[in-house]
Short mmCIF file of C-alpha atoms (C1' of nucleotides) in Angstrom, two decimals:
data_model
loop_
_atom_site.label_atom_id
_atom_site.label_comp_id
_atom_site.label_asym_id
_atom_site.label_seq_id
_atom_site.Cartn_x
_atom_site.Cartn_y
_atom_site.Cartn_z
CA MET A 1 227.41 121.89 17.92
CA THR A 2 224.45 123.24 18.82
CA ASP A 3 223.00 119.83 18.69
CA THR A 4 225.38 119.01 21.31
CA ASP A 5 224.95 122.08 23.04
CA ASP A 6 221.26 121.26 23.58
CA ARG A 7 222.31 118.06 24.77
CA GLU A 8 224.62 119.30 27.78
CA GLN A 9 222.30 121.44 28.77
CA GLU A 10 219.44 118.99 29.08
CA ALA A 11 221.97 116.75 30.67
CA LYS A 12 222.77 119.79 33.21
CA ARG A 13 219.27 120.69 34.21
CA HIS A 14 218.63 116.99 34.71
CA ALA A 15 221.21 116.37 37.05
CA GLU A 16 220.27 119.79 39.33
CA ARG A 17 216.68 118.45 39.85
CA PHE A 18 218.52 115.21 40.89
CA GLN A 19 220.71 116.92 43.17
CA ARG A 20 218.17 118.80 44.48
CA VAL A 21 215.82 115.71 45.91
CA ARG A 22 219.46 114.66 47.27
CA GLU A 23 219.05 117.60 49.27
CA ALA A 24 215.91 117.54 50.12
CA HIS A 25 216.41 113.88 51.61
CA GLN A 26 218.55 115.36 54.06
CA THR A 27 216.27 117.77 55.94
CA GLU A 28 213.39 114.77 55.65
CA VAL A 29 214.44 113.14 58.59
CA ALA A 30 214.87 116.62 60.69
CA GLU A 31 211.44 117.58 59.59
CA ASP A 32 209.27 114.90 60.25
CA TYR A 33 211.00 114.76 64.22
CA VAL A 34 211.02 118.25 64.45
CA GLU A 35 207.24 118.60 63.22
CA LEU A 36 206.55 115.28 65.77
CA ILE A 37 208.07 116.94 68.91
CA ALA A 38 206.25 119.78 68.87
CA ARG A 39 203.05 117.93 68.23
CA LEU A 40 203.66 115.94 71.59
CA ILE A 41 204.46 118.59 73.17
CA ASP A 42 201.67 120.32 72.39
CA GLU A 43 199.23 117.78 72.76
CA THR A 44 201.15 115.72 75.86
CA GLY A 45 203.21 118.48 77.42
CA GLU A 46 206.46 116.60 76.36
CA ALA A 47 208.10 114.20 73.73
CA ARG A 48 209.46 111.72 74.86
CA VAL A 49 212.21 108.67 73.29
CA VAL A 50 209.79 106.08 73.75
CA ASP A 51 207.00 108.29 72.27
CA LEU A 52 208.66 108.94 68.87
CA ALA A 53 209.97 105.58 68.70
CA VAL A 54 206.31 104.39 68.81
CA TRP A 55 204.89 107.48 66.31
CA LEU A 56 207.86 107.07 64.35
CA GLY A 57 208.04 102.90 63.96
CA VAL A 58 211.45 102.71 64.64
CA THR A 59 213.02 101.51 67.90
CA ASN A 60 214.35 103.45 70.88
CA ALA A 61 218.27 103.29 70.16
CA THR A 62 217.57 104.70 66.37
CA VAL A 63 215.71 107.70 67.81
CA ASN A 64 218.57 108.33 70.14
CA ASN A 65 220.49 108.57 67.54
CA THR A 66 218.71 110.70 65.26
CA VAL A 67 217.60 112.87 68.42
CA GLN A 68 221.80 113.26 68.97
CA ARG A 69 222.21 114.61 65.42
CA LEU A 70 219.75 116.91 65.51
CA GLN A 71 221.45 118.08 68.81
CA ARG A 72 224.77 118.52 66.83
CA ASP A 73 222.58 120.32 63.98
CA GLY A 74 220.47 122.69 66.58
CA LEU A 75 217.18 121.73 65.93
CA VAL A 76 216.57 120.38 69.70
CA THR A 77 217.85 120.25 73.76
CA SER A 78 218.14 117.21 75.26
CA LYS A 79 220.05 115.95 78.78
CA PRO A 80 220.49 111.95 78.95
CA TYR A 81 217.29 110.24 80.33
CA ARG A 82 215.10 113.87 80.16
CA SER A 83 212.49 114.48 77.36
CA ILE A 84 213.27 116.07 74.38
CA PHE A 85 213.04 120.72 73.60
CA LEU A 86 212.92 122.30 70.55
CA THR A 87 215.45 124.92 69.51
CA GLU A 88 214.27 128.39 68.18
CA ALA A 89 215.37 126.80 64.94
CA GLY A 90 214.01 123.69 65.61
CA ARG A 91 210.67 125.42 66.33
CA GLU A 92 210.26 127.29 63.51
CA LEU A 93 211.10 124.45 61.49
CA ALA A 94 208.51 122.56 62.76
CA GLU A 95 205.60 125.45 62.17
CA SER A 96 207.08 125.77 58.14
CA SER A 97 206.98 121.71 57.96
CA HIS A 98 203.34 121.72 59.75
CA GLN A 99 202.45 124.41 57.59
CA ARG A 100 203.24 122.55 54.30
CA HIS A 101 202.21 119.56 56.07
CA ILE A 102 198.09 120.48 56.16
CA LEU A 103 198.13 122.03 52.88
CA VAL A 104 199.45 119.24 51.17
CA ARG A 105 196.98 117.02 53.04
CA ASP A 106 194.13 119.56 52.50
CA PHE A 107 195.08 119.86 48.48
CA LEU A 108 194.63 116.14 48.26
CA LEU A 109 191.72 116.09 50.51
CA ALA A 110 190.13 119.09 47.82
CA LEU A 111 190.98 116.31 44.88
CA GLY A 112 188.99 113.82 46.14
CA VAL A 113 191.80 111.72 47.54
CA GLY A 114 190.31 109.66 50.94
CA GLU A 115 191.86 111.00 54.23
CA GLU A 116 194.21 108.35 54.87
CA THR A 117 195.56 108.43 51.77
CA ALA A 118 195.66 111.94 51.59
CA GLU A 119 197.36 111.91 54.91
CA ALA A 120 199.88 108.91 54.45
CA ASP A 121 200.78 110.78 50.73
CA ALA A 122 201.49 114.33 52.18
CA GLU A 123 203.75 112.79 54.24
CA GLY A 124 205.86 111.50 51.30
CA ILE A 125 205.31 114.73 49.09
CA GLU A 126 205.39 117.43 51.63
CA HIS A 127 208.97 117.34 51.53
CA HIS A 128 209.32 117.74 47.77
CA VAL A 129 207.32 120.58 47.01
CA SER A 130 208.33 123.93 46.06
CA ALA A 131 207.75 127.37 47.28
CA GLU A 132 205.65 127.54 43.92
CA THR A 133 204.05 124.68 43.69
CA LEU A 134 202.52 125.16 46.86
CA THR A 135 200.91 128.34 46.02
CA ALA A 136 199.83 126.56 43.11
CA PHE A 137 198.10 124.40 45.49
CA ARG A 138 196.96 127.46 47.23
CA ARG A 139 195.72 128.93 44.55
CA HIS A 140 193.56 125.60 43.73
CA LEU A 141 191.92 125.45 47.63
CA LYS A 142 191.06 129.05 47.26
CA ALA A 143 189.55 128.57 43.84
CA THR A 144 187.24 124.65 44.46
CA LYS A 145 187.04 124.46 48.59
CA PRO A 146 185.13 128.47 49.47
CA LYS A 147 181.85 126.06 50.36
CA LYS A 148 180.58 128.93 52.51
CA GLY A 149 182.21 132.39 51.42
CA ASN A 150 180.51 132.25 48.16
CA MET B 1 190.64 103.41 78.63
CA THR B 2 189.06 104.70 74.88
CA ASP B 3 191.50 107.66 74.79
CA THR B 4 194.41 105.54 75.15
CA ASP B 5 193.03 102.74 72.57
CA ASP B 6 192.14 105.99 70.14
CA ARG B 7 195.69 107.62 70.58
CA GLU B 8 197.73 104.11 70.29
CA GLN B 9 195.60 103.44 67.09
CA GLU B 10 196.61 107.21 65.61
CA ALA B 11 200.44 106.58 66.82
CA LYS B 12 200.06 103.31 64.73
CA ARG B 13 198.84 104.29 61.84
CA HIS B 14 201.22 107.61 61.80
CA ALA B 15 204.09 104.88 62.23
CA GLU B 16 202.59 102.70 59.42
CA ARG B 17 202.88 105.71 57.33
CA PHE B 18 206.41 106.58 57.75
CA GLN B 19 207.61 103.02 57.02
CA ARG B 20 206.02 103.42 53.64
CA VAL B 21 207.94 106.57 53.32
CA ARG B 22 210.47 104.55 54.14
CA GLU B 23 209.79 101.43 52.07
CA ALA B 24 209.92 104.10 49.05
CA HIS B 25 213.07 105.76 49.22
CA GLN B 26 214.53 102.05 48.87
CA THR B 27 212.94 101.87 45.53
CA GLU B 28 213.41 105.79 44.38
CA VAL B 29 217.51 105.46 42.92
CA ALA B 30 216.31 101.86 41.26
CA GLU B 31 213.12 103.92 39.87
CA ASP B 32 215.58 106.87 38.85
CA TYR B 33 218.09 104.93 37.49
CA VAL B 34 216.12 102.57 35.16
CA GLU B 35 214.08 105.54 33.79
CA LEU B 36 216.74 107.22 32.73
CA ILE B 37 218.60 104.06 31.40
CA ALA B 38 215.27 103.52 28.76
CA ARG B 39 215.66 107.10 27.93
CA LEU B 40 219.09 107.16 26.73
CA ILE B 41 218.47 103.48 24.79
CA ASP B 42 215.85 105.33 23.90
CA GLU B 43 217.47 108.40 22.63
CA THR B 44 220.71 107.62 22.02
CA GLY B 45 220.84 103.63 21.38
CA GLU B 46 222.38 102.71 24.55
CA ALA B 47 222.96 103.79 27.99
CA ARG B 48 226.75 104.10 29.56
CA VAL B 49 228.04 104.45 32.68
CA VAL B 50 229.10 107.92 31.97
CA ASP B 51 226.23 109.28 30.74
CA LEU B 52 224.13 108.29 34.08
CA ALA B 53 226.80 110.05 35.76
CA VAL B 54 226.44 112.77 33.75
CA TRP B 55 222.88 113.12 33.32
CA LEU B 56 222.40 112.41 37.35
CA GLY B 57 225.12 114.43 39.00
CA VAL B 58 227.11 111.99 40.54
CA THR B 59 230.70 110.39 39.48
CA ASN B 60 231.66 107.14 37.79
CA ALA B 61 232.00 105.48 40.39
CA THR B 62 228.93 105.86 42.12
CA VAL B 63 226.88 104.70 39.05
CA ASN B 64 229.04 101.84 39.44
CA ASN B 65 228.00 100.63 42.14
CA THR B 66 224.42 101.70 41.94
CA VAL B 67 224.28 99.71 38.76
CA GLN B 68 225.79 96.65 40.27
CA ARG B 69 223.02 96.58 42.77
CA LEU B 70 220.36 97.19 40.03
CA GLN B 71 221.89 93.69 38.61
CA ARG B 72 222.04 92.01 41.83
CA ASP B 73 218.13 92.66 42.07
CA GLY B 74 217.48 91.66 38.26
CA LEU B 75 216.54 95.12 37.14
CA VAL B 76 219.49 95.32 34.61
CA THR B 77 222.56 93.59 32.84
CA SER B 78 225.79 94.58 32.20
CA LYS B 79 228.76 93.18 31.48
CA PRO B 80 232.32 94.61 32.46
CA TYR B 81 233.17 97.89 30.46
CA ARG B 82 229.96 97.32 27.88
CA SER B 83 226.97 99.30 28.03
CA ILE B 84 223.74 98.71 30.48
CA PHE B 85 220.52 96.96 29.17
CA LEU B 86 217.35 96.55 31.02
CA THR B 87 215.68 93.20 32.05
CA GLU B 88 212.11 92.80 31.35
CA ALA B 89 211.43 93.60 35.16
CA GLY B 90 213.60 96.60 34.40
CA ARG B 91 211.27 98.02 31.76
CA GLU B 92 208.50 96.92 33.39
CA LEU B 93 209.47 99.33 35.91
CA ALA B 94 210.94 102.40 33.91
CA GLU B 95 207.84 102.12 32.19
CA SER B 96 205.41 102.45 34.79
CA SER B 97 207.89 104.89 36.41
CA HIS B 98 207.66 107.37 33.42
CA GLN B 99 203.93 106.74 32.83
CA ARG B 100 203.89 108.19 37.02
CA HIS B 101 206.48 110.69 36.22
CA ILE B 102 204.74 112.63 33.12
CA LEU B 103 201.15 112.22 34.68
CA VAL B 104 202.74 114.23 37.88
CA ARG B 105 204.19 116.72 35.86
CA ASP B 106 201.12 117.48 33.68
CA PHE B 107 199.22 117.63 36.63
CA LEU B 108 201.62 120.31 38.12
CA LEU B 109 201.57 121.97 34.49
CA ALA B 110 198.22 121.94 34.62
CA LEU B 111 197.83 123.62 38.18
CA GLY B 112 199.88 126.51 36.48
CA VAL B 113 203.53 125.74 37.94
CA GLY B 114 205.94 127.13 35.60
CA GLU B 115 207.94 124.17 33.33
CA GLU B 116 211.38 123.73 35.09
CA THR B 117 209.91 123.67 38.55
CA ALA B 118 207.00 121.21 37.29
CA GLU B 119 210.20 119.17 36.57
CA ALA B 120 212.02 119.20 39.64
CA ASP B 121 209.03 118.89 41.89
CA ALA B 122 208.00 115.91 39.98
CA GLU B 123 211.35 114.57 40.05
CA GLY B 124 210.61 114.27 44.11
CA ILE B 125 206.92 113.80 44.03
CA GLU B 126 206.54 110.45 42.09
CA HIS B 127 207.86 108.18 44.19
CA HIS B 128 205.83 108.97 46.92
CA VAL B 129 202.22 109.14 44.90
CA SER B 130 199.74 106.07 45.66
CA ALA B 131 197.88 104.73 42.76
CA GLU B 132 194.66 106.55 44.49
CA THR B 133 196.38 109.87 44.52
CA LEU B 134 197.29 109.32 40.57
CA THR B 135 193.61 108.97 39.94
CA ALA B 136 192.48 111.87 41.16
CA PHE B 137 195.45 113.32 38.96
CA ARG B 138 194.07 112.01 36.14
CA ARG B 139 190.21 112.93 36.70
CA HIS B 140 191.47 116.66 37.43
CA LEU B 141 193.80 116.39 34.20
CA LYS B 142 190.62 115.70 32.29
CA ALA B 143 188.06 118.02 34.05
CA THR B 144 189.80 121.38 33.17
CA LYS B 145 192.60 120.06 30.61
CA PRO B 146 190.16 118.98 27.39
CA LYS B 147 191.01 121.90 24.96
CA LYS B 148 190.42 120.00 21.97
CA GLY B 149 188.11 116.67 21.89
CA ASN B 150 185.20 118.81 24.30
"C1'" DA C 1 212.67 101.40 100.41
"C1'" DC C 2 213.10 98.53 97.34
"C1'" DA C 3 211.75 95.21 93.58
"C1'" DA C 4 211.09 95.33 88.85
"C1'" DA C 5 209.71 97.23 84.92
"C1'" DA C 6 209.72 100.83 81.83
"C1'" DA C 7 212.92 104.43 79.46
"C1'" DG C 8 217.22 105.48 77.76
"C1'" DT C 9 221.75 104.90 76.71
"C1'" DT C 10 225.79 102.89 74.40
"C1'" DA C 11 228.15 99.96 71.44
"C1'" DG C 12 228.91 97.09 67.33
"C1'" DC C 13 226.48 95.67 63.07
"C1'" DC C 14 224.71 96.33 58.06
"C1'" DG C 15 222.92 98.60 53.94
"C1'" DT C 16 222.82 102.54 50.67
"C1'" DC C 17 225.06 106.70 48.38
"C1'" DA C 18 227.89 109.55 48.15
"C1'" DC C 19 233.14 110.60 47.51
"C1'" DT C 20 238.70 110.20 45.69
"C1'" DA C 21 242.25 108.05 44.07
"C1'" DA C 22 244.61 104.26 41.72
"C1'" DC C 23 244.14 101.34 38.60
"C1'" DT C 24 242.66 98.49 33.76
"C1'" DT C 25 240.56 98.78 29.95
"C1'" DT C 26 238.71 100.35 25.46
"C1'" DA C 27 238.46 104.18 21.98
"C1'" DT C 28 240.93 107.71 19.05
"C1'" DA C 29 244.11 110.00 17.09
"C1'" DC C 30 247.88 110.44 14.99
"C1'" DG D 1 249.87 100.28 15.50
"C1'" DT D 2 251.17 102.39 19.35
"C1'" DA D 3 250.57 106.31 22.68
"C1'" DT D 4 247.12 108.73 24.76
"C1'" DA D 5 242.50 110.06 25.86
"C1'" DA D 6 238.17 108.13 27.63
"C1'" DA D 7 235.34 104.51 29.92
"C1'" DG D 8 234.93 101.94 33.25
"C1'" DT D 9 236.35 99.40 37.59
"C1'" DT D 10 238.04 98.85 42.26
"C1'" DA D 11 239.57 99.95 46.50
"C1'" DG D 12 238.51 102.20 51.00
"C1'" DT D 13 236.15 106.43 52.98
"C1'" DG D 14 232.56 108.48 55.27
"C1'" DA D 15 227.59 109.85 57.00
"C1'" DC D 16 222.69 108.63 57.79
"C1'" DG D 17 219.42 105.62 59.30
"C1'" DG D 18 218.33 101.57 60.40
"C1'" DC D 19 218.80 97.39 63.98
"C1'" DT D 20 219.98 94.49 68.41
"C1'" DA D 21 222.28 93.44 72.68
"C1'" DA D 22 223.63 94.99 76.70
"C1'" DC D 23 223.63 98.28 80.02
"C1'" DT D 24 222.28 101.97 83.24
"C1'" DT D 25 219.20 105.57 84.75
"C1'" DT D 26 214.25 106.59 86.42
"C1'" DT D 27 209.99 105.50 87.42
"C1'" DT D 28 206.44 103.01 89.65
"C1'" DG D 29 204.06 99.46 92.81
"C1'" DT D 30 203.49 97.42 96.71
#
DNA sequence: ACAAAAAGTTAGCCGTCACTAACTTTATAC
DNA sequence: GTATAAAGTTAGTGACGGCTAACTTTTTGT
């Protein structure tokens, strides 16, 4: 029954891929929030609920809920009616998410995708790119981009 | 106050990107299901709840709920205790999802990403790739892949 | 300094997508 | 042809991520 075994193995691998996608979904929101919080702090000095709401296109109430979850999960700290800060873990997650984001975006740009589309697609894609694929992106950028240094 | 206006515009664009990602999320599950249903029908003659459950790595009960939603949304038909069929709309969605899936996968393979990683990443990425980016992927494949017909 | 506006919070709601447990229906194996 | 196994269904639960409405706190403008 090697055929059956093969089929079962394939189903198993298929299922594992889907489980990985589901897991990625659970961290997406957290990554988007900390990335934006880091940016707002960097550019404006602080991250407020109302700014996150505007930049994410959701209501204040939604931001509040999410920030509480992030706090529960040790990514941010905030006291009532005050602005939001990143913990060390939050800062690290923000930094790695940001690096990945710009790599994906730059890769799409290098492929000839337009600015706004690259930015938009990167937002969705970045959460689903493995380390191996990121490496491939980097390799491609190095191979094609060097406009000056060649 | 052009600075403020610029900032507002940027925030607005940012928010729109996130809204697009959120919309994509709502269709992801539907796409994964119809794609798999089409495949199972093609390869085994029918799509049963238990097979979907195994291939997706979820329980029968979860598949049942989702299939009912898909039926409500006009993508599949099924009678109690019987196998699942695609509607015309479901078939079309399955076909376009499949095309997109193999394009993304082949693109990753062409970049030098390994088989299993390409397959896994494609599963997550495919739902977030715009038509423009797909075109860029196709262009890249044509430019690099032509092993025979050149 | 105080009224009005802005920001933040809380409560309650809803849909999605998971789960388990208990049940019914269909298929299978004598 | 009936008992058992497999498949499918239903009911109830829970987390997440969104919403509105009502409320409180802070900020702002005069």
